[in-house]
PDB file of C-alpha atoms and ligand atoms in Angstrom:
ATOM      1  CA  MET A   1    -118.983  39.214 350.732  1.00  0.00           C
ATOM      2  CA  LYS A   2    -117.106  39.423 346.961  1.00  0.00           C
ATOM      3  CA  LEU A   3    -114.579  42.496 345.682  1.00  0.00           C
ATOM      4  CA  TYR A   4    -114.033  43.383 341.909  1.00  0.00           C
ATOM      5  CA  SER A   5    -110.507  44.043 341.786  1.00  0.00           C
ATOM      6  CA  PHE A   6    -107.425  44.217 339.562  1.00  0.00           C
ATOM      7  CA  PRO A   7    -104.094  42.809 340.418  1.00  0.00           C
ATOM      8  CA  GLU A   8    -102.054  46.413 339.746  1.00  0.00           C
ATOM      9  CA  ALA A   9    -104.362  48.433 340.700  1.00  0.00           C
ATOM     10  CA  PRO A  10    -104.320  50.993 343.452  1.00  0.00           C
ATOM     11  CA  ASN A  11    -107.537  51.673 344.446  1.00  0.00           C
ATOM     12  CA  PRO A  12    -109.076  47.881 344.790  1.00  0.00           C
ATOM     13  CA  ARG A  13    -105.426  46.961 346.884  1.00  0.00           C
ATOM     14  CA  ARG A  14    -106.572  50.056 349.614  1.00  0.00           C
ATOM     15  CA  VAL A  15    -110.146  47.700 350.040  1.00  0.00           C
ATOM     16  CA  LEU A  16    -108.389  44.557 351.438  1.00  0.00           C
ATOM     17  CA  ILE A  17    -105.336  46.177 353.524  1.00  0.00           C
ATOM     18  CA  PHE A  18    -108.382  47.682 354.935  1.00  0.00           C
ATOM     19  CA  ALA A  19    -109.626  44.447 355.515  1.00  0.00           C
ATOM     20  CA  ALA A  20    -107.259  42.769 355.965  1.00  0.00           C
ATOM     21  CA  GLU A  21    -106.509  45.243 359.422  1.00  0.00           C
ATOM     22  CA  LYS A  22    -109.460  43.907 360.363  1.00  0.00           C
ATOM     23  CA  ASN A  23    -109.122  40.481 359.303  1.00  0.00           C
ATOM     24  CA  LEU A  24    -111.609  40.398 357.313  1.00  0.00           C
ATOM     25  CA  GLN A  25    -112.006  37.606 354.666  1.00  0.00           C
ATOM     26  CA  LEU A  26    -112.920  38.812 351.109  1.00  0.00           C
ATOM     27  CA  ASP A  27    -114.003  36.796 348.202  1.00  0.00           C
ATOM     28  CA  VAL A  28    -111.598  38.968 345.077  1.00  0.00           C
ATOM     29  CA  VAL A  29    -113.231  38.489 341.671  1.00  0.00           C
ATOM     30  CA  ASN A  30    -110.177  40.048 339.510  1.00  0.00           C
ATOM     31  CA  LEU A  31    -111.415  41.527 336.027  1.00  0.00           C
ATOM     32  CA  ASP A  32    -109.511  42.388 333.512  1.00  0.00           C
ATOM     33  CA  LEU A  33    -109.475  46.164 333.010  1.00  0.00           C
ATOM     34  CA  ARG A  34    -107.253  46.159 329.772  1.00  0.00           C
ATOM     35  CA  ALA A  35    -109.895  43.228 328.430  1.00  0.00           C
ATOM     36  CA  GLY A  36    -112.663  46.144 329.343  1.00  0.00           C
ATOM     37  CA  ASP A  37    -114.332  44.039 331.934  1.00  0.00           C
ATOM     38  CA  THR A  38    -115.635  47.087 334.011  1.00  0.00           C
ATOM     39  CA  LYS A  39    -117.399  48.438 331.231  1.00  0.00           C
ATOM     40  CA  ARG A  40    -119.931  45.922 329.998  1.00  0.00           C
ATOM     41  CA  PRO A  41    -123.354  46.313 330.864  1.00  0.00           C
ATOM     42  CA  GLU A  42    -123.522  43.515 333.284  1.00  0.00           C
ATOM     43  CA  PHE A  43    -120.419  45.686 335.532  1.00  0.00           C
ATOM     44  CA  LEU A  44    -122.045  48.762 335.033  1.00  0.00           C
ATOM     45  CA  ARG A  45    -124.975  47.556 336.668  1.00  0.00           C
ATOM     46  CA  LYS A  46    -122.707  47.303 339.721  1.00  0.00           C
ATOM     47  CA  ASN A  47    -121.628  50.772 339.189  1.00  0.00           C
ATOM     48  CA  PRO A  48    -121.785  53.000 336.624  1.00  0.00           C
ATOM     49  CA  SER A  49    -118.961  54.842 337.187  1.00  0.00           C
ATOM     50  CA  GLY A  50    -117.088  51.903 335.574  1.00  0.00           C
ATOM     51  CA  LYS A  51    -114.515  51.340 338.346  1.00  0.00           C
ATOM     52  CA  ILE A  52    -113.500  48.975 340.482  1.00  0.00           C
ATOM     53  CA  PRO A  53    -113.147  48.286 343.514  1.00  0.00           C
ATOM     54  CA  VAL A  54    -116.534  46.951 344.067  1.00  0.00           C
ATOM     55  CA  LEU A  55    -118.048  45.222 346.839  1.00  0.00           C
ATOM     56  CA  GLU A  56    -121.166  42.876 346.597  1.00  0.00           C
ATOM     57  CA  LEU A  57    -122.729  41.297 349.597  1.00  0.00           C
ATOM     58  CA  ASP A  58    -124.057  38.091 349.655  1.00  0.00           C
ATOM     59  CA  ASP A  59    -127.618  39.836 348.562  1.00  0.00           C
ATOM     60  CA  GLY A  60    -126.756  41.533 345.356  1.00  0.00           C
ATOM     61  CA  THR A  61    -126.198  44.347 346.396  1.00  0.00           C
ATOM     62  CA  CYS A  62    -123.372  46.851 344.994  1.00  0.00           C
ATOM     63  CA  ILE A  63    -120.991  50.201 347.094  1.00  0.00           C
ATOM     64  CA  ALA A  64    -118.746  51.346 344.676  1.00  0.00           C
ATOM     65  CA  GLU A  65    -115.663  53.952 346.117  1.00  0.00           C
ATOM     66  CA  SER A  66    -112.574  52.362 347.458  1.00  0.00           C
ATOM     67  CA  VAL A  67    -113.602  55.350 351.251  1.00  0.00           C
ATOM     68  CA  ALA A  68    -117.485  53.992 350.642  1.00  0.00           C
ATOM     69  CA  ILE A  69    -116.578  50.255 351.467  1.00  0.00           C
ATOM     70  CA  CYS A  70    -114.212  50.711 353.973  1.00  0.00           C
ATOM     71  CA  ARG A  71    -116.642  52.715 355.529  1.00  0.00           C
ATOM     72  CA  TYR A  72    -118.884  49.614 355.628  1.00  0.00           C
ATOM     73  CA  ILE A  73    -116.300  47.461 356.596  1.00  0.00           C
ATOM     74  CA  GLU A  74    -115.150  49.708 359.388  1.00  0.00           C
ATOM     75  CA  ALA A  75    -119.284  50.205 360.681  1.00  0.00           C
ATOM     76  CA  LEU A  76    -119.180  45.775 360.348  1.00  0.00           C
ATOM     77  CA  ALA A  77    -115.943  45.577 361.826  1.00  0.00           C
ATOM     78  CA  PRO A  78    -115.003  48.644 364.426  1.00  0.00           C
ATOM     79  CA  GLU A  79    -111.251  47.002 365.825  1.00  0.00           C
ATOM     80  CA  PRO A  80    -108.159  48.263 364.968  1.00  0.00           C
ATOM     81  CA  ASN A  81    -110.543  51.780 364.620  1.00  0.00           C
ATOM     82  CA  LEU A  82    -108.700  53.438 360.917  1.00  0.00           C
ATOM     83  CA  PHE A  83    -111.324  56.378 360.898  1.00  0.00           C
ATOM     84  CA  GLY A  84    -110.799  57.916 364.457  1.00  0.00           C
ATOM     85  CA  ARG A  85    -112.574  57.627 367.618  1.00  0.00           C
ATOM     86  CA  ASP A  86    -113.474  60.688 368.752  1.00  0.00           C
ATOM     87  CA  ALA A  87    -115.006  64.035 367.009  1.00  0.00           C
ATOM     88  CA  LEU A  88    -111.468  65.594 367.260  1.00  0.00           C
ATOM     89  CA  GLU A  89    -109.274  62.829 365.785  1.00  0.00           C
ATOM     90  CA  THR A  90    -112.281  61.783 363.287  1.00  0.00           C
ATOM     91  CA  ALA A  91    -111.982  65.046 361.550  1.00  0.00           C
ATOM     92  CA  LEU A  92    -108.216  65.223 361.890  1.00  0.00           C
ATOM     93  CA  ILE A  93    -108.112  62.234 360.064  1.00  0.00           C
ATOM     94  CA  GLU A  94    -111.077  63.276 356.984  1.00  0.00           C
ATOM     95  CA  ALA A  95    -108.935  66.230 356.603  1.00  0.00           C
ATOM     96  CA  HIS A  96    -105.349  64.840 355.741  1.00  0.00           C
ATOM     97  CA  HIS A  97    -107.148  61.716 353.844  1.00  0.00           C
ATOM     98  CA  ARG A  98    -108.598  64.749 351.323  1.00  0.00           C
ATOM     99  CA  HIS A  99    -106.185  66.035 351.129  1.00  0.00           C
ATOM    100  CA  ILE A 100    -104.276  62.463 350.086  1.00  0.00           C
ATOM    101  CA  GLU A 101    -107.385  61.921 347.783  1.00  0.00           C
ATOM    102  CA  PHE A 102    -108.220  65.568 346.576  1.00  0.00           C
ATOM    103  CA  GLU A 103    -104.447  66.493 345.921  1.00  0.00           C
ATOM    104  CA  LEU A 104    -102.112  63.386 345.456  1.00  0.00           C
ATOM    105  CA  HIS A 105    -104.324  61.141 343.732  1.00  0.00           C
ATOM    106  CA  PRO A 106    -105.144  63.730 341.336  1.00  0.00           C
ATOM    107  CA  SER A 107    -101.626  64.540 340.105  1.00  0.00           C
ATOM    108  CA  ILE A 108    -100.493  60.605 340.283  1.00  0.00           C
ATOM    109  CA  GLY A 109    -103.467  60.075 338.410  1.00  0.00           C
ATOM    110  CA  ALA A 110    -102.613  62.485 335.526  1.00  0.00           C
ATOM    111  CA  ALA A 111     -99.237  61.459 335.367  1.00  0.00           C
ATOM    112  CA  TRP A 112    -100.331  58.586 335.109  1.00  0.00           C
ATOM    113  CA  VAL A 113    -103.360  58.825 332.276  1.00  0.00           C
ATOM    114  CA  ASN A 114    -101.473  60.687 330.039  1.00  0.00           C
ATOM    115  CA  GLY A 115     -98.516  58.350 330.234  1.00  0.00           C
ATOM    116  CA  PRO A 116     -96.691  55.984 328.383  1.00  0.00           C
ATOM    117  CA  ILE A 117     -98.707  52.637 329.275  1.00  0.00           C
ATOM    118  CA  VAL A 118    -101.820  54.481 328.971  1.00  0.00           C
ATOM    119  CA  ALA A 119    -100.579  55.397 325.659  1.00  0.00           C
ATOM    120  CA  ALA A 120     -99.826  52.305 323.903  1.00  0.00           C
ATOM    121  CA  ALA A 121    -102.860  50.765 324.965  1.00  0.00           C
ATOM    122  CA  GLY A 122    -104.896  53.539 323.746  1.00  0.00           C
ATOM    123  CA  ILE A 123    -107.428  53.895 325.895  1.00  0.00           C
ATOM    124  CA  VAL A 124    -106.510  57.720 325.915  1.00  0.00           C
ATOM    125  CA  GLU A 125    -104.671  60.581 323.942  1.00  0.00           C
ATOM    126  CA  PRO A 126    -102.122  61.651 325.894  1.00  0.00           C
ATOM    127  CA  ILE A 127    -101.142  65.625 327.237  1.00  0.00           C
ATOM    128  CA  GLU A 128     -97.546  65.683 327.730  1.00  0.00           C
ATOM    129  CA  ALA A 129     -98.314  69.436 329.490  1.00  0.00           C
ATOM    130  CA  GLN A 130    -100.741  67.681 331.874  1.00  0.00           C
ATOM    131  CA  ARG A 131     -98.486  64.265 332.916  1.00  0.00           C
ATOM    132  CA  LEU A 132     -95.564  67.335 333.102  1.00  0.00           C
ATOM    133  CA  ARG A 133     -97.582  69.108 335.303  1.00  0.00           C
ATOM    134  CA  GLY A 134     -99.057  65.795 337.245  1.00  0.00           C
ATOM    135  CA  THR A 135     -95.900  64.673 337.685  1.00  0.00           C
ATOM    136  CA  SER A 136     -94.505  68.099 338.895  1.00  0.00           C
ATOM    137  CA  LEU A 137     -97.405  68.691 341.894  1.00  0.00           C
ATOM    138  CA  THR A 138     -96.618  64.716 342.515  1.00  0.00           C
ATOM    139  CA  ARG A 139     -93.332  66.012 343.470  1.00  0.00           C
ATOM    140  CA  LYS A 140     -93.796  68.769 345.048  1.00  0.00           C
ATOM    141  CA  TYR A 141     -96.788  66.817 347.149  1.00  0.00           C
ATOM    142  CA  TYR A 142     -93.940  64.482 347.942  1.00  0.00           C
ATOM    143  CA  ALA A 143     -91.512  66.752 349.473  1.00  0.00           C
ATOM    144  CA  ARG A 144     -94.750  67.852 351.747  1.00  0.00           C
ATOM    145  CA  ILE A 145     -94.965  64.294 352.985  1.00  0.00           C
ATOM    146  CA  ASN A 146     -91.487  64.394 354.094  1.00  0.00           C
ATOM    147  CA  GLU A 147     -92.101  67.543 355.931  1.00  0.00           C
ATOM    148  CA  GLU A 148     -94.980  67.011 357.683  1.00  0.00           C
ATOM    149  CA  LEU A 149     -93.832  63.188 358.114  1.00  0.00           C
ATOM    150  CA  SER A 150     -91.160  65.220 359.849  1.00  0.00           C
ATOM    151  CA  ALA A 151     -93.197  65.933 363.004  1.00  0.00           C
ATOM    152  CA  ARG A 152     -95.748  63.028 363.875  1.00  0.00           C
ATOM    153  CA  PRO A 153     -95.188  59.204 362.897  1.00  0.00           C
ATOM    154  CA  PHE A 154     -98.026  58.914 360.600  1.00  0.00           C
ATOM    155  CA  ILE A 155    -100.133  60.282 357.234  1.00  0.00           C
ATOM    156  CA  ALA A 156    -102.931  61.980 360.166  1.00  0.00           C
ATOM    157  CA  GLY A 157    -101.106  62.142 363.594  1.00  0.00           C
ATOM    158  CA  GLU A 158     -99.955  59.644 365.898  1.00  0.00           C
ATOM    159  CA  ARG A 159    -101.531  56.282 364.739  1.00  0.00           C
ATOM    160  CA  PHE A 160    -102.156  54.474 361.224  1.00  0.00           C
ATOM    161  CA  SER A 161    -105.272  55.402 360.044  1.00  0.00           C
ATOM    162  CA  ILE A 162    -107.258  55.088 356.745  1.00  0.00           C
ATOM    163  CA  ALA A 163    -105.011  58.259 355.702  1.00  0.00           C
ATOM    164  CA  ASP A 164    -101.424  56.034 355.346  1.00  0.00           C
ATOM    165  CA  ILE A 165    -103.502  53.306 353.724  1.00  0.00           C
ATOM    166  CA  SER A 166    -104.487  55.470 350.782  1.00  0.00           C
ATOM    167  CA  ALA A 167    -101.461  57.838 350.664  1.00  0.00           C
ATOM    168  CA  LEU A 168     -99.017  54.569 350.211  1.00  0.00           C
ATOM    169  CA  CYS A 169    -101.429  52.680 347.913  1.00  0.00           C
ATOM    170  CA  MET A 170    -100.809  55.560 345.273  1.00  0.00           C
ATOM    171  CA  ILE A 171     -97.120  56.391 346.243  1.00  0.00           C
ATOM    172  CA  ASP A 172     -96.360  52.147 345.633  1.00  0.00           C
ATOM    173  CA  PHE A 173     -98.457  52.617 342.126  1.00  0.00           C
ATOM    174  CA  ALA A 174     -96.785  55.608 341.224  1.00  0.00           C
ATOM    175  CA  GLY A 175     -93.730  54.010 341.683  1.00  0.00           C
ATOM    176  CA  ALA A 176     -94.132  50.983 339.925  1.00  0.00           C
ATOM    177  CA  MET A 177     -95.654  52.256 336.929  1.00  0.00           C
ATOM    178  CA  VAL A 178     -95.700  56.244 336.444  1.00  0.00           C
ATOM    179  CA  ASP A 179     -91.788  56.513 337.014  1.00  0.00           C
ATOM    180  CA  LEU A 180     -92.640  58.587 339.720  1.00  0.00           C
ATOM    181  CA  LYS A 181     -90.984  56.943 343.333  1.00  0.00           C
ATOM    182  CA  PRO A 182     -90.373  59.352 345.715  1.00  0.00           C
ATOM    183  CA  SER A 183     -86.703  60.877 345.424  1.00  0.00           C
ATOM    184  CA  GLU A 184     -83.651  58.645 347.799  1.00  0.00           C
ATOM    185  CA  GLY A 185     -83.400  62.256 350.243  1.00  0.00           C
ATOM    186  CA  LEU A 186     -86.982  62.082 351.300  1.00  0.00           C
ATOM    187  CA  LEU A 187     -85.982  60.213 354.390  1.00  0.00           C
ATOM    188  CA  HIS A 188     -88.748  61.283 356.729  1.00  0.00           C
ATOM    189  CA  LEU A 189     -91.276  60.206 354.209  1.00  0.00           C
ATOM    190  CA  TRP A 190     -89.107  56.150 352.963  1.00  0.00           C
ATOM    191  CA  ASP A 191     -88.772  55.893 357.497  1.00  0.00           C
ATOM    192  CA  TRP A 192     -93.039  56.465 357.283  1.00  0.00           C
ATOM    193  CA  HIS A 193     -93.094  54.110 354.093  1.00  0.00           C
ATOM    194  CA  GLN A 194     -91.313  51.059 355.393  1.00  0.00           C
ATOM    195  CA  ARG A 195     -92.319  51.303 358.880  1.00  0.00           C
ATOM    196  CA  VAL A 196     -96.404  50.890 357.338  1.00  0.00           C
ATOM    197  CA  SER A 197     -94.815  48.638 354.767  1.00  0.00           C
ATOM    198  CA  ARG A 198     -93.735  45.824 357.596  1.00  0.00           C
ATOM    199  CA  ARG A 199     -97.505  45.605 358.676  1.00  0.00           C
ATOM    200  CA  PRO A 200     -98.846  42.293 357.558  1.00  0.00           C
ATOM    201  CA  SER A 201    -102.013  43.561 355.661  1.00  0.00           C
ATOM    202  CA  ILE A 202     -99.547  45.531 353.164  1.00  0.00           C
ATOM    203  CA  SER A 203     -97.494  43.202 353.286  1.00  0.00           C
ATOM    204  CA  ASN A 204     -99.555  40.655 351.819  1.00  0.00           C
ATOM    205  CA  TYR A 205    -101.003  42.321 349.166  1.00  0.00           C
TER     206      TYR A 205
HETATM  207  N1  GSH B 301    -112.565  57.050 343.328  1.00  0.00           N
HETATM  208  C1  GSH B 301    -112.802  55.684 343.017  1.00  0.00           C
HETATM  209  C2  GSH B 301    -111.423  55.486 342.181  1.00  0.00           C
HETATM  210  C3  GSH B 301    -111.573  54.611 341.597  1.00  0.00           C
HETATM  211  C4  GSH B 301    -110.970  54.239 340.211  1.00  0.00           C
HETATM  212  O1  GSH B 301    -110.365  55.070 339.205  1.00  0.00           O
HETATM  213  N2  GSH B 301    -110.661  52.372 340.058  1.00  0.00           N
HETATM  214  C5  GSH B 301    -109.366  52.230 339.011  1.00  0.00           C
HETATM  215  C6  GSH B 301    -108.813  51.342 339.124  1.00  0.00           C
HETATM  216  S1  GSH B 301    -107.395  51.640 340.909  1.00  0.00           S
HETATM  217  C7  GSH B 301    -110.481  52.205 337.936  1.00  0.00           C
HETATM  218  O2  GSH B 301    -111.170  50.951 337.321  1.00  0.00           O
HETATM  219  N3  GSH B 301    -110.284  52.352 336.508  1.00  0.00           N
HETATM  220  C8  GSH B 301    -110.825  52.049 335.239  1.00  0.00           C
HETATM  221  C9  GSH B 301    -111.214  52.609 334.749  1.00  0.00           C
HETATM  222  O3  GSH B 301    -110.974  53.993 335.108  1.00  0.00           O
HETATM  223  O4  GSH B 301    -111.378  52.812 333.415  1.00  0.00           O
HETATM  224  C10 GSH B 301    -112.593  55.051 344.025  1.00  0.00           C
HETATM  225  O5  GSH B 301    -111.698  54.984 345.306  1.00  0.00           O
HETATM  226  O6  GSH B 301    -113.371  53.890 344.645  1.00  0.00           O
END
C-alpha cells in the first residue's frame, strides 16, 4: 500500500502515526505540495480534492481523507483499538474527535492559510481579519483542551485514541508553521503532549 504524503503536512502525519500504532508498513510517496503535485491531472484522478493523504491499494483503488484511511487500517488491523471498543466508547471518541476536526483544525487552518508562509508562496490572497480570528479561536480552543485534560488523561477519555493523534498533529503543525504554539502556562495540555509524544509511533513521525 502506498501513502501519498508530504513531510511537513499534518494530515498525512495522522495516518503515518495511526499505521505505526498498528505496526503496519506503508510505502510513502512524498509529493511536492509547493510545486503543485497534488493539482496535476494524474493525482486528481486519485483524489479529486487535490489533497493528501491518499492511500493507494495494490489494485489501484485510492482512498482519500485521513479518517477514512485510518478507519480502513483499523478494520485491517483491529489492535490496538483506536476508534472505540463498545457503543459508548466509540460514540465518545467520535464526539471528541469531531470537535478537534471541526473546531480546532479549521481555526488553525484559517491562521495558516491567511498567514505569511502561504502569502509568500502566492497561493491564496491573505485576509488579515481571518488570520486574527483563527488565531484567537485557536488560543481559546487550547485553553479548553487544557481544562478538559485536567479531568482526564487523554483527549477522549481514559486511553489513547484517534482523537489524540488528530489533536497532536495539528498542535505540532500550529507550533512549527503557524506561530501558534500553546502557551507554557497550559500545564495539562503540555503534560499530555509530553506523554503522547513519547509513544514510538509519534516520536518516529
Ligand atoms: N480533510 C482532509 C484534509 C487534507 C488536507 O488538507 N491536506 C493538506 C496537507 S495536510 C493538503 O493536501 N493541502 C494541499 C492543498 O490544499 O492544496 C484529510 O483529513 O485528509
